[in-house]
């Protein structure tokens, strides 16, 4: 039974989502504040977190940053506004996906199950188990990545993105192709997920701004992996 932690200050929304997710087969804990959410993260040990962006006191963005400082649990950010700036800032803070409230329970359940599938990323058929790309080493069997011999802590979306791109080095992927491969989103118009995840991935594998070594932008289309 997937364990889901909801961090939401609106009691009606919190109780409604908790009940709906329990009906969908999840083990659910809920918190009304960021501080309580961080405490429950340690005690409940969820498989995924649904995090409200607009929390009183400690903001959802700060909660996201604090979680990401020591934990790679999948985070789905919930926002009452579809504002591009809020969404991009949330994604760049470490969220793996987002939903705009009010969100239907079946949609949230599908997003949770999709992000949980990405935690156990399968090895791509025919791809070598260990890849060496200069100072970057990708172990597909162990789902680990090292840079200059040091482990790189990647979230599930970042790892899936890297595995998808590196499995077909040199191939250009459109943002829509990456949405479908990494996030399992079949609809259009969510390039923010891809761009924010690429930005986080680049920073973690030591790519300086403006001079990427591994993940390259193909202007007007998408991204490719490989040497210049």
XYZ file of C-alpha atoms in Angstrom:
228
model
C 0.000 0.000 0.000
C 1.676 3.260 -1.089
C 2.277 5.655 1.798
C 1.344 9.260 0.979
C 1.896 12.338 3.134
C -0.412 15.316 2.464
C 0.775 18.738 3.662
C -2.213 21.065 3.273
C -3.462 23.842 5.593
C -7.096 23.893 4.379
C -8.864 21.358 6.590
C -11.692 20.615 4.149
C -9.265 20.018 1.283
C -6.924 17.998 3.508
C -9.681 15.727 4.817
C -11.235 15.312 1.369
C -7.971 14.353 -0.299
C -7.049 12.020 2.561
C -10.374 10.175 2.323
C -10.247 9.990 -1.483
C -6.703 8.614 -1.544
C -7.544 6.043 1.103
C -10.401 4.865 -1.097
C -7.865 4.541 -3.931
C -5.772 2.191 -1.782
C -3.181 4.505 -0.251
C -1.991 4.653 3.354
C -2.324 8.375 4.076
C -1.007 10.749 6.739
C -1.774 14.466 6.765
C -0.248 17.629 8.192
C -1.611 21.170 8.378
C 1.718 23.038 8.548
C 5.158 22.753 7.032
C 6.731 22.103 10.422
C 4.310 19.260 11.185
C 4.831 17.906 7.682
C 8.609 17.709 8.146
C 8.115 15.933 11.463
C 5.722 13.413 9.912
C 8.159 12.899 7.042
C 10.613 11.498 9.592
C 8.095 9.354 11.475
C 5.722 8.206 8.712
C 8.388 7.715 5.990
C 6.039 8.237 3.009
C 6.594 6.952 -0.506
C 5.343 10.277 -1.913
C 4.436 13.757 -0.643
C 1.583 15.967 -1.858
C 2.669 19.472 -0.842
C 0.534 22.618 -0.897
C 2.523 25.562 -2.234
C 0.665 28.245 -0.234
C 1.186 27.187 3.382
C 1.036 29.623 6.307
C 4.256 30.188 8.216
C 6.861 28.004 6.551
C 5.968 28.117 2.853
C 5.585 25.076 0.658
C 8.692 26.144 -1.257
C 10.753 26.161 1.933
C 9.336 22.772 2.937
C 10.288 21.427 -0.503
C 13.832 22.763 -0.175
C 14.240 21.274 3.303
C 13.002 17.884 2.155
C 15.346 17.926 -0.820
C 18.319 18.774 1.413
C 18.272 15.224 2.792
C 15.566 13.138 1.081
C 14.708 12.214 -2.517
C 11.100 11.198 -1.814
C 8.872 12.136 -4.781
C 7.082 15.467 -4.260
C 3.906 16.516 -6.074
C 3.302 20.212 -5.600
C -0.308 21.418 -5.339
C -1.061 25.036 -6.163
C -4.331 26.939 -6.193
C -3.031 29.043 -9.061
C -1.716 28.001 -12.443
C 0.716 30.915 -12.405
C 3.793 30.105 -14.468
C 6.194 31.751 -12.027
C 4.883 29.847 -9.000
C 4.984 26.557 -10.857
C 8.501 27.052 -12.227
C 9.877 28.142 -8.846
C 8.271 25.087 -7.235
C 9.700 22.727 -9.808
C 13.141 24.283 -9.547
C 12.964 23.879 -5.756
C 12.835 20.120 -6.259
C 9.214 19.116 -6.899
C 8.811 16.200 -9.317
C 5.362 17.114 -10.605
C 2.503 19.497 -9.904
C -1.278 19.697 -9.907
C -3.516 22.777 -9.920
C -6.291 22.799 -7.314
C -9.046 21.852 -7.221
C -7.800 18.514 -8.491
C -9.888 15.399 -8.988
C -8.960 12.448 -6.785
C -8.498 10.108 -9.749
C -6.081 12.565 -11.376
C -4.037 12.935 -8.184
C -4.019 9.161 -7.703
C -2.736 8.709 -11.267
C 0.010 11.297 -10.713
C 1.067 9.613 -7.463
C 1.209 6.163 -9.046
C 3.146 7.520 -12.022
C 5.758 9.195 -9.839
C 6.093 6.028 -7.749
C 6.729 3.989 -10.892
C 9.560 6.390 -11.693
C 11.251 5.617 -8.376
C 11.890 2.057 -9.534
C 13.159 2.990 -12.997
C 13.552 -0.164 -15.133
C 16.756 -0.801 -17.016
C 16.249 0.055 -20.683
C 16.391 -3.067 -22.815
C 19.651 -3.350 -24.732
C 21.371 -0.527 -22.850
C 24.702 -1.288 -21.137
C 24.398 -1.748 -17.389
C 27.164 0.769 -16.643
C 27.962 3.772 -18.809
C 31.019 6.007 -18.598
C 30.651 9.507 -19.984
C 33.882 11.174 -18.999
C 33.581 11.999 -15.299
C 29.940 10.924 -15.248
C 29.200 7.243 -14.548
C 25.675 5.841 -14.770
C 24.954 2.440 -13.200
C 21.632 1.324 -14.660
C 21.484 -1.872 -12.625
C 21.964 -0.113 -9.304
C 20.213 3.094 -10.406
C 23.126 5.189 -9.171
C 25.065 8.058 -10.705
C 28.514 9.345 -9.785
C 30.353 12.469 -10.909
C 34.116 12.689 -10.333
C 33.707 9.541 -8.239
C 31.161 11.122 -5.903
C 27.535 9.927 -5.650
C 24.950 12.253 -7.178
C 21.609 12.378 -5.344
C 18.975 12.521 -8.077
C 15.236 12.635 -7.569
C 13.127 10.092 -9.466
C 12.263 12.445 -12.322
C 15.871 13.606 -12.686
C 17.105 10.010 -12.745
C 14.481 8.915 -15.256
C 15.308 11.897 -17.462
C 19.032 11.114 -17.401
C 18.441 7.420 -18.145
C 16.080 8.241 -21.003
C 18.464 10.700 -22.649
C 21.661 8.706 -22.122
C 20.118 5.454 -23.413
C 19.929 7.109 -26.842
C 22.956 9.376 -26.783
C 22.977 11.747 -29.741
C 19.244 11.429 -30.352
C 17.221 14.628 -30.025
C 14.112 14.307 -27.852
C 11.281 16.802 -28.059
C 9.826 18.057 -24.792
C 6.629 16.159 -25.551
C 8.562 12.916 -26.023
C 10.264 13.457 -22.677
C 6.958 14.248 -20.981
C 5.569 10.924 -22.157
C 8.731 8.927 -21.350
C 9.553 10.461 -17.969
C 6.282 11.781 -16.527
C 3.834 9.603 -18.481
C 1.939 12.748 -19.461
C 0.273 12.376 -22.826
C -1.096 15.900 -23.026
C 0.597 18.967 -24.454
C 1.645 22.258 -22.917
C 3.682 21.184 -19.873
C 7.210 21.920 -21.069
C 7.873 23.577 -17.704
C 8.242 20.135 -16.129
C 10.952 19.194 -18.609
C 12.857 22.478 -18.522
C 12.886 22.700 -14.719
C 14.013 19.084 -14.394
C 16.808 19.627 -16.935
C 17.966 22.664 -14.959
C 18.095 20.671 -11.704
C 19.831 17.743 -13.389
C 22.468 19.971 -14.948
C 23.283 21.612 -11.628
C 23.679 18.237 -9.901
C 26.020 16.748 -12.517
C 28.270 19.775 -12.460
C 27.264 21.496 -15.667
C 28.115 25.202 -15.622
C 25.460 27.585 -16.890
C 25.837 28.167 -20.606
C 28.355 25.377 -21.193
C 26.723 21.965 -20.742
C 28.875 18.860 -21.238
C 26.190 16.189 -21.182
C 22.651 17.543 -21.643
C 22.425 19.889 -24.623
C 19.585 22.131 -25.703
C 18.466 21.853 -29.312
C 16.805 25.199 -29.823
C 13.209 25.080 -30.952
C 12.930 21.346 -30.364
C 14.238 19.787 -27.147
C 17.299 18.087 -25.701
C 19.970 15.517 -26.492
C 22.654 13.747 -24.481
C 26.258 13.329 -25.530
C 29.495 15.146 -26.282
C 29.440 18.475 -28.074
